[in-house]
Tab-separated table of C-alpha atoms in Angstrom:
chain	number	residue	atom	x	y	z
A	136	UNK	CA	-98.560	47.017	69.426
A	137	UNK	CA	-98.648	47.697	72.969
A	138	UNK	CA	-97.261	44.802	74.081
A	139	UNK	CA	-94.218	45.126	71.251
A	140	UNK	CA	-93.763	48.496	72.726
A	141	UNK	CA	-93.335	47.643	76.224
A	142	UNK	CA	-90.815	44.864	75.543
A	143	UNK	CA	-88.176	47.094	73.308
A	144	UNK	CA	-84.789	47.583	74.429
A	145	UNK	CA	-83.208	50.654	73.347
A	146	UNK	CA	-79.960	49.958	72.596
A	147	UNK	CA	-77.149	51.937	74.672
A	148	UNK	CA	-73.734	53.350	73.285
A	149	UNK	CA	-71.623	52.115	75.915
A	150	UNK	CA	-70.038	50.010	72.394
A	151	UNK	CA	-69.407	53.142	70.527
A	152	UNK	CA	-65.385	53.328	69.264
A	153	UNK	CA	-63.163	55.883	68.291
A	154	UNK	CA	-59.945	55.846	65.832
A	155	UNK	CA	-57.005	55.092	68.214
A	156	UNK	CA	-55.357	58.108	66.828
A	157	UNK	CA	-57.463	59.933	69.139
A	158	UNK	CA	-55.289	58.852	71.926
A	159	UNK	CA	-52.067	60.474	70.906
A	160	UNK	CA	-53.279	64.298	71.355
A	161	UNK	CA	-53.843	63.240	74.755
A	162	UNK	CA	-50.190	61.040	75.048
A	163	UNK	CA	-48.331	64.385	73.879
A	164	UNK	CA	-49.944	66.417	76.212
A	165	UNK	CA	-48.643	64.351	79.235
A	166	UNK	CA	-45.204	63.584	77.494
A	167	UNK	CA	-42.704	65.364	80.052
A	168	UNK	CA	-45.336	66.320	82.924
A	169	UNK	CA	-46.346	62.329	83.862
A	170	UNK	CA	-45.211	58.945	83.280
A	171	UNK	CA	-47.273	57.872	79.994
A	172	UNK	CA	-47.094	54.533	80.611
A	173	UNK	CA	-48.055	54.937	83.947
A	174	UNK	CA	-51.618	57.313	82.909
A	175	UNK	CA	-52.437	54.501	80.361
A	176	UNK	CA	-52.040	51.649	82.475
A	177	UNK	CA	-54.994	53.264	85.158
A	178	UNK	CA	-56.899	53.195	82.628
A	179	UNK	CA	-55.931	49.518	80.645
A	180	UNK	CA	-54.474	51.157	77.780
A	181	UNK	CA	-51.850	50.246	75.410
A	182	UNK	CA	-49.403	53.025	75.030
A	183	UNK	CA	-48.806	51.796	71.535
A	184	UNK	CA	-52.566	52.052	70.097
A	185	UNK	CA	-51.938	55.623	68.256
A	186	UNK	CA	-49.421	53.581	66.127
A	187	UNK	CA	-52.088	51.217	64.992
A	188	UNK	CA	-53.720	53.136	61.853
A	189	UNK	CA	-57.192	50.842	62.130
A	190	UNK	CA	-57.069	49.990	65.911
A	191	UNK	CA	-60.046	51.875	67.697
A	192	UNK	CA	-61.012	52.653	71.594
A	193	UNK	CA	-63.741	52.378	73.772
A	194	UNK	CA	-64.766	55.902	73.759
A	195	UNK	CA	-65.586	55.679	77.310
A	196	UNK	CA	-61.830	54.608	77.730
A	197	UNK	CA	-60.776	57.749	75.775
A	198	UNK	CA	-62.611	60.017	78.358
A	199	UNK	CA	-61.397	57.997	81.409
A	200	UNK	CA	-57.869	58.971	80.002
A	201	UNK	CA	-58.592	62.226	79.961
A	202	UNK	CA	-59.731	62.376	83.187
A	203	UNK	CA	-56.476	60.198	84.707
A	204	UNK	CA	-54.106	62.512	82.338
A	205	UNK	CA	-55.475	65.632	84.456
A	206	UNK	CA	-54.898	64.171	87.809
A	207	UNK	CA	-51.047	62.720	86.911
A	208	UNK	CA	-50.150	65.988	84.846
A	209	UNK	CA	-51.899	68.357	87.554
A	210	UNK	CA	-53.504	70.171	85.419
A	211	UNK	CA	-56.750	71.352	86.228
A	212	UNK	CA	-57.640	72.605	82.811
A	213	UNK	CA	-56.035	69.244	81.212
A	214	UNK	CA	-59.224	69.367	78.617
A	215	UNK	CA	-59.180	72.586	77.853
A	216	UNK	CA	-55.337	72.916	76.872
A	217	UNK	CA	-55.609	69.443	74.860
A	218	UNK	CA	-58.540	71.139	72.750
A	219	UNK	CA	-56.775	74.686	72.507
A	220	UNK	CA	-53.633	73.104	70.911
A	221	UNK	CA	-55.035	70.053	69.277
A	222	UNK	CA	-53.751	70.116	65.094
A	223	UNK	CA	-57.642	69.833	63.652
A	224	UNK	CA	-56.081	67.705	60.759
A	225	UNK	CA	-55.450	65.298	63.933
A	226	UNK	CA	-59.452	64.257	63.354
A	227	UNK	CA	-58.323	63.057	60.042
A	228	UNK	CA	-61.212	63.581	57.390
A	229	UNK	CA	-63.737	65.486	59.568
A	230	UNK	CA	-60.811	67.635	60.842
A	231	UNK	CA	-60.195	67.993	56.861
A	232	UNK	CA	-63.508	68.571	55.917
A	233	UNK	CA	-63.556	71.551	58.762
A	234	UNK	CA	-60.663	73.113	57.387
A	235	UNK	CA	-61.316	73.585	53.894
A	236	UNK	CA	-64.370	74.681	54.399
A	237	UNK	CA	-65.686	78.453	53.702
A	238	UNK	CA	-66.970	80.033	57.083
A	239	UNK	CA	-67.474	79.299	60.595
A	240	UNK	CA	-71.056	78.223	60.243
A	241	UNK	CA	-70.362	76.123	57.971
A	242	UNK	CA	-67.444	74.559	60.270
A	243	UNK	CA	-69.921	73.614	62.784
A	244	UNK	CA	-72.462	72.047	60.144
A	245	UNK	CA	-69.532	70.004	59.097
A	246	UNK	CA	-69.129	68.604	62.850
A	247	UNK	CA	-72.727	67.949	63.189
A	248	UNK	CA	-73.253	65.759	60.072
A	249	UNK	CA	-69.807	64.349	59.969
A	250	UNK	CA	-69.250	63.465	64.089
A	251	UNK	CA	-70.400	60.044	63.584
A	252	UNK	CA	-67.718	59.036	61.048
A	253	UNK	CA	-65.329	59.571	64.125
A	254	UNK	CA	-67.698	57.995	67.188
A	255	UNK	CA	-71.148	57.599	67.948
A	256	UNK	CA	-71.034	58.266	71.729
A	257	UNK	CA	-71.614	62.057	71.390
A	258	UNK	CA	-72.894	64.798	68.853
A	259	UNK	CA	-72.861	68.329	67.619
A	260	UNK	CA	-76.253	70.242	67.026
A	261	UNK	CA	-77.115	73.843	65.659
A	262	UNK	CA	-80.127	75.369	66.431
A	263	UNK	CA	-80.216	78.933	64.592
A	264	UNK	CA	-82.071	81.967	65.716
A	265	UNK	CA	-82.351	85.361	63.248
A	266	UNK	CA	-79.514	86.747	66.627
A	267	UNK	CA	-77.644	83.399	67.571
A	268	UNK	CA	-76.472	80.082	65.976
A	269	UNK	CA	-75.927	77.648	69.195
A	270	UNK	CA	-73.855	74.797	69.343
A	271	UNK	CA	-74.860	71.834	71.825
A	272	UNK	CA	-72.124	69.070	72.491
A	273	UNK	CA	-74.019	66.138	73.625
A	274	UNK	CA	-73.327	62.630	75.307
A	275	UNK	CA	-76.198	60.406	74.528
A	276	UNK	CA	-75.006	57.981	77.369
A	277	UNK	CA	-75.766	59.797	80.250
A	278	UNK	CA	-75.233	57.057	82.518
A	279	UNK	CA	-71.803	57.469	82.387
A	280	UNK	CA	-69.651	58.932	84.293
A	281	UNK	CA	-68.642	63.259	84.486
A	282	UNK	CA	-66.273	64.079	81.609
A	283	UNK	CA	-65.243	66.982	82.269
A	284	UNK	CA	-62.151	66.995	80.479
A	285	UNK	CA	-63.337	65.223	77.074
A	286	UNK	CA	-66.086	67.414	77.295
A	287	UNK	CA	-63.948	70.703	77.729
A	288	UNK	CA	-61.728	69.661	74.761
A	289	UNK	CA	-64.263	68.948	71.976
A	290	UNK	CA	-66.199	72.177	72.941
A	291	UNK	CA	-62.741	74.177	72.876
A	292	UNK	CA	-61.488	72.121	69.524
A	293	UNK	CA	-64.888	72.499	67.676
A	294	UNK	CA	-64.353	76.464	68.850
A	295	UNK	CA	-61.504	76.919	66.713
A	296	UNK	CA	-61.773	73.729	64.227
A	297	UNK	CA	-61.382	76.745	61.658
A	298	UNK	CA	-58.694	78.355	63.094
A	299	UNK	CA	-60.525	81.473	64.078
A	300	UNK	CA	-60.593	81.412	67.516
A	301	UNK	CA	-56.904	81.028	67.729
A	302	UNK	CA	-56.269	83.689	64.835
A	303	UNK	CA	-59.176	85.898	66.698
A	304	UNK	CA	-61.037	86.134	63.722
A	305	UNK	CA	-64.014	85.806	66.057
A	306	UNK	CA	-65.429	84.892	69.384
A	307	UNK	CA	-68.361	82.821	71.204
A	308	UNK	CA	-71.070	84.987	72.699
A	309	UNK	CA	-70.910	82.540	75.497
A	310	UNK	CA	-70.338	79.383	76.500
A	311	UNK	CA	-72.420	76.954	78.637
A	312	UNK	CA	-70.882	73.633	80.167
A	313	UNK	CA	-73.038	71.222	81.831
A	314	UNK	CA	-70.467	70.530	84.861
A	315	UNK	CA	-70.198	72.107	87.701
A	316	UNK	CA	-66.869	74.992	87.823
A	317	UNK	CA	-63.301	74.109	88.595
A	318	UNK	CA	-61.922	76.410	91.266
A	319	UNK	CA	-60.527	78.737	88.951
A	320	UNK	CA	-62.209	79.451	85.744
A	321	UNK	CA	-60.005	82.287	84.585
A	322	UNK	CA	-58.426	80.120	81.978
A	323	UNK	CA	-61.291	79.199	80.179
A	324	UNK	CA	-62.418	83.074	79.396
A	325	UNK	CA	-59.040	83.463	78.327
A	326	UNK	CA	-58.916	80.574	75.872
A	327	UNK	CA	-62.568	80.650	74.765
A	328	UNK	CA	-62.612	84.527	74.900
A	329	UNK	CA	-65.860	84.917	76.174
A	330	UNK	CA	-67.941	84.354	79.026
A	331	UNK	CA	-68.634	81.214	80.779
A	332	UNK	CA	-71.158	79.708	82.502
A	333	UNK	CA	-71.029	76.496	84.237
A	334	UNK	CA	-74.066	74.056	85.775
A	335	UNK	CA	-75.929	74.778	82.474
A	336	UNK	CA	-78.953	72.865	80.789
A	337	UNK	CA	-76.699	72.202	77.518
A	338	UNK	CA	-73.260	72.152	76.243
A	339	UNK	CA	-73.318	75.064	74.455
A	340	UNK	CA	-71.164	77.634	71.806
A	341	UNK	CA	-73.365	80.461	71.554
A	342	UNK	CA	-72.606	82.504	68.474
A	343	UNK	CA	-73.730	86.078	67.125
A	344	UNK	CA	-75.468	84.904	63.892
A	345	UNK	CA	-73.027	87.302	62.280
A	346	UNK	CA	-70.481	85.284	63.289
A	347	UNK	CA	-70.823	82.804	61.059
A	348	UNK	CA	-70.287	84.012	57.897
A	349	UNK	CA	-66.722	84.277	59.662
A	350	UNK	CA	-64.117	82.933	56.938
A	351	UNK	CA	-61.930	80.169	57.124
A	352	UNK	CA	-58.161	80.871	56.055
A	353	UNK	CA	-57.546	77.382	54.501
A	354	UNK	CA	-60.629	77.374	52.903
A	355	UNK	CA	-60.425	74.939	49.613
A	356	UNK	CA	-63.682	74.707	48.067
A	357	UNK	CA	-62.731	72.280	45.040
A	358	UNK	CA	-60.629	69.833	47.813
A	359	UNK	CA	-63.849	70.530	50.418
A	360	UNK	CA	-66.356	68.667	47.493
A	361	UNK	CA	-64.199	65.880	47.162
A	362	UNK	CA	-63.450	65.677	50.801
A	363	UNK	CA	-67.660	65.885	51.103
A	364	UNK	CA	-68.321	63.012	48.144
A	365	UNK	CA	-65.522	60.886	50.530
A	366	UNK	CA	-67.352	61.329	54.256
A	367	UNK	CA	-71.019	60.648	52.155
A	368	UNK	CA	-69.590	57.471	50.725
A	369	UNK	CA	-68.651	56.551	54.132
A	370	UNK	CA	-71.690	57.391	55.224
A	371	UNK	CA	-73.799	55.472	52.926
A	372	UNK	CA	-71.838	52.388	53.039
A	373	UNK	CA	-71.904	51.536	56.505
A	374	UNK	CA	-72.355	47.533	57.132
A	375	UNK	CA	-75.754	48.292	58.796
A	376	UNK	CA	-77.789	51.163	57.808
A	377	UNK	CA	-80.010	52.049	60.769
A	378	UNK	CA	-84.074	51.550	59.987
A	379	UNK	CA	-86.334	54.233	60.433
A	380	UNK	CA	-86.802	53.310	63.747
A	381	UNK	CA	-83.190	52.895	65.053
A	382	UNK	CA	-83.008	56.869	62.986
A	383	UNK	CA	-85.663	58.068	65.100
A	384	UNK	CA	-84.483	56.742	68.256
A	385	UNK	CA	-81.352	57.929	67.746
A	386	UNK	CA	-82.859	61.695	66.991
A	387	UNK	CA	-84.854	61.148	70.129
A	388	UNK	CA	-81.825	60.414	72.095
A	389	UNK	CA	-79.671	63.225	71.238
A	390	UNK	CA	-82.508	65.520	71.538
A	391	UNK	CA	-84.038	64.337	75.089
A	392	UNK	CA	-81.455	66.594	77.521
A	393	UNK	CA	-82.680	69.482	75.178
A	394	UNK	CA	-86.414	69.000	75.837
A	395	UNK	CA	-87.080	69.075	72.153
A	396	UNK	CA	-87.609	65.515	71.692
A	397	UNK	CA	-90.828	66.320	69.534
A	398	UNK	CA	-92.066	65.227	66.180
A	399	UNK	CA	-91.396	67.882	63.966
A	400	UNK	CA	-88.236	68.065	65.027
A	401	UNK	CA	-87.185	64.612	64.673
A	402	UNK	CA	-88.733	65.018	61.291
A	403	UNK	CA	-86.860	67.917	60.638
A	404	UNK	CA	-83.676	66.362	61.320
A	405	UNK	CA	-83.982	63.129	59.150
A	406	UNK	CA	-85.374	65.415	56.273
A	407	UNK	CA	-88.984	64.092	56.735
A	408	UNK	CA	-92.188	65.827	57.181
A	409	UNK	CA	-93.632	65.103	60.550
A	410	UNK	CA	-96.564	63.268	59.031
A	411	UNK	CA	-94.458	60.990	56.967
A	412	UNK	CA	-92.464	60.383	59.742
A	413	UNK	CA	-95.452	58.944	61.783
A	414	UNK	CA	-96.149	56.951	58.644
A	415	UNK	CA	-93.210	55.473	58.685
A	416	UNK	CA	-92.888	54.207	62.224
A	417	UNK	CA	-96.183	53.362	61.822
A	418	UNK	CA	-95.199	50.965	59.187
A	419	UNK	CA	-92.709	49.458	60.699
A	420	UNK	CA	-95.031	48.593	63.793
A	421	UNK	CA	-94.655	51.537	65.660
A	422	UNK	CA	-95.288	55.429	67.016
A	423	UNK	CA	-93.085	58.076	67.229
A	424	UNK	CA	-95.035	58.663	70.781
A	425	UNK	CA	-94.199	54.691	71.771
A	426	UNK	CA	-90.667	55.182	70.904
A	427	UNK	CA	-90.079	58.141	72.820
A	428	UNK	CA	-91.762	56.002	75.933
A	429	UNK	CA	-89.792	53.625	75.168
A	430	UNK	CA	-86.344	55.228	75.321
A	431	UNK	CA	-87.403	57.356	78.261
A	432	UNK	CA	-88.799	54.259	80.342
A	433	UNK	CA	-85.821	52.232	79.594
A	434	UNK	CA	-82.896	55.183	80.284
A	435	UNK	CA	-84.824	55.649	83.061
A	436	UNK	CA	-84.905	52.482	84.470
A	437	UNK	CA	-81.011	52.161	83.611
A	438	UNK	CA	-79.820	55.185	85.254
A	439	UNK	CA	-81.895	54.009	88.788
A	440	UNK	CA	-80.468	50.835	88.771
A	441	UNK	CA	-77.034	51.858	87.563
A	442	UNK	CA	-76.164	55.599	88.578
A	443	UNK	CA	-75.849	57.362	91.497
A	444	UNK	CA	-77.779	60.610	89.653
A	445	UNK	CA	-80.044	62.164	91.409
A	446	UNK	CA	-83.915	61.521	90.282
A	447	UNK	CA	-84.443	65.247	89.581
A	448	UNK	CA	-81.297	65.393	87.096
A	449	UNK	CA	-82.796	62.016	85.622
A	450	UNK	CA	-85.998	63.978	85.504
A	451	UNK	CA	-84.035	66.842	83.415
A	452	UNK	CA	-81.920	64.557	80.938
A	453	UNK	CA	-85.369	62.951	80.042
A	454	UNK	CA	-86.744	65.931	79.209
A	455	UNK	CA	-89.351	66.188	81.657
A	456	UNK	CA	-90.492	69.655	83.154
A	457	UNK	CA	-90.002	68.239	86.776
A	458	UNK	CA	-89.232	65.108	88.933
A	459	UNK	CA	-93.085	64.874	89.579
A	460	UNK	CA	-93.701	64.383	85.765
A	461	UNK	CA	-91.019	61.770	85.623
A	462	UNK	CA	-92.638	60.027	88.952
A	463	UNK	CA	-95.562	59.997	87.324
A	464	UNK	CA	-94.296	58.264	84.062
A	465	UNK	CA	-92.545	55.970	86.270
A	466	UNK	CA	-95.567	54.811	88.362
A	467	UNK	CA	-97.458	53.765	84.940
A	468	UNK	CA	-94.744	51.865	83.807
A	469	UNK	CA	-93.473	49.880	86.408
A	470	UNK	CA	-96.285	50.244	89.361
A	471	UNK	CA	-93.717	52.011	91.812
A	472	UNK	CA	-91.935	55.356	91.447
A	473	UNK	CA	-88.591	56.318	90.862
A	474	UNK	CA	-87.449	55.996	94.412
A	475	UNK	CA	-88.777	52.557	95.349
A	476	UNK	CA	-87.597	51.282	92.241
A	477	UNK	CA	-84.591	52.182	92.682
A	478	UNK	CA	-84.335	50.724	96.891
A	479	UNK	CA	-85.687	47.779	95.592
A	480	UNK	CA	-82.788	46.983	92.851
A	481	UNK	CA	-80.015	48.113	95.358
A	482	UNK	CA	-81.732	45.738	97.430
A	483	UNK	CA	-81.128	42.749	95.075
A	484	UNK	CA	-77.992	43.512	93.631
């Protein structure tokens, strides 16, 4: 089993798509500030793609836009305006399921179950406290480049994908972005209406718990259960259902920058006690300890040879306490540490 172990390749979600549609809340944003044609060329895309009801994106290519849409328009809170204006319906059905649900809370479970029907690149998830329901946005390719501006607009869309924020009906406790802070951050306690913290662990909408029995004015319970039947269809009949294994990776993945990438909560969150969990992997010819090896060893790897991050912020997104832990790891996987590993491939490329 060792062996097996050693040789798996995680696979990455530099593939993962989103609807085309996604484009044009980003197109009518620039309309009238920058060339359009222009912003989608930088960036090798089609201007007519929104048109295209079943054409999809890289989603990579959707956050490069975002970023070239800032620097043509000038705005320096490009993101943050897309997100505060964007019509939810725009998501199509999870934008639909958000709306007709009942309260805020359940607005956000929506987004966390239903994200992947839209991409697979990034995901919502609540952890609740008896004070506090938090909200992490997370990109589970963190090899990628800063998006700053695709982040900024899903945290500010999934703010108000009720309509609350906007109707002030409510507001965020806080809110945490991973990125470092524009030069002026005035606009963002004015549109989030709270305060904001930058260079943060997480992605984060923290929420009084209170908050989210906050109600949702087009709430449509009968229309929400036959939006819900709709997304779990489409959920169930995916061409490839993932195996336990590709599930628990994927858990593993989303949880890692949280340093929560534990067996209970994997469990937890594919609806499996811990020890059947283990049984499971177990079965199919692994551990839930090998897996998480294996995803850290290989993202690892990956972001020295590919990324100009520094070892420490590797260290973090991995979940480990400290670089010295992540040396450590390193050393008894590949015989060198981070640092020489990553001389040595710069060497060869």
């Amino acid at each position: 089993m060792a062996n097996h172990v050693k040789d798996m390749t995680i696979r990455d979600t530099d593939g993962s798509t989103v609807p085309a549609a996604a484009l044009a809340n980003v197109l009518r944003a620039v309309e009238g500030c920058a060339p359009v044609q222009a912003v989608c060329s930088e960036v090798g895309l089609d201007v007519a793609l929104p048109r295209e009801p079943d054409a999809r994106v890289p989603y990579r290519q959707l956050a490069d836009l975002y970023e070239a849409a800032a620097r043509w328009t000038g705005d320096p809170w490009f993101g943050l305006h897309v997100g505060a204006s964007v019509d939810t319906r725009s998501f199509g059905l999870l934008g639909y399921l958000a709306l007709t649900t009942a309260t805020l809370e359940q607005v956000f479970e929506v987004l966390a179950r239903y994200l992947s029907l839209w991409t697979t690149s990034a995901g919502f998830q609540i952890d609740r406290s008896r004070t506090t329901i938090e909200v992490a946005w997370t990109y589970f390719d963190f090899t990628a480049p800063p998006r700053r501006h695709d982040c900024e607009m899903s945290m500010m869309a999934a703010a108000n994908a009720g309509g609350q924020l906007r109707a002030g009906r409510w507001r965020p406790r806080e809110v945490h972005f991973r990125h470092g802070p524009p030069d002026d951050t005035s606009e963002h306690v004015r549109l989030l209406r709270a305060p904001v913290r930058f260079g943060m662990p997480r992605n984060l909408i923290v929420c009084d718990a209170a908050s989210g029995a906050a109600p949702v004015a087009s709430a449509d319970p009968v229309l929400h259960e036959l939006l819900r039947d709709l997304a779990e269809q489409r959920l169930a009949g995916r061409a490839t259902q993932p195996s336990i294994l590709d599930a628990t990776v994927a858990e593993i993945v989303k949880l890692l920058p949280t340093g929560d990438a534990q067996l209970s909560r994997v469990a937890r969150s594919l609806g499996l006690g811990a020890r059947t969990l283990e049984r499971r992997l177990i079965a199919g010819g692994a551990t839930f300890r090998s897996l998480l090896t294996a995803v850290r060893r290989d993202r690892a790897m990956h972001a020295l040879a590919h990324s100009d991050l520094p070892i420490s912020e590797i260290a973090t997104r991995l979940g480990y306490g400290s670089p010295t832990e992540l040396h450590r790891a390193f050393r008894s996987w590949v015989g060198v540490g981070p640092a020489a590993y990553r001389r040595a491939h710069r060497t060869r490329s």
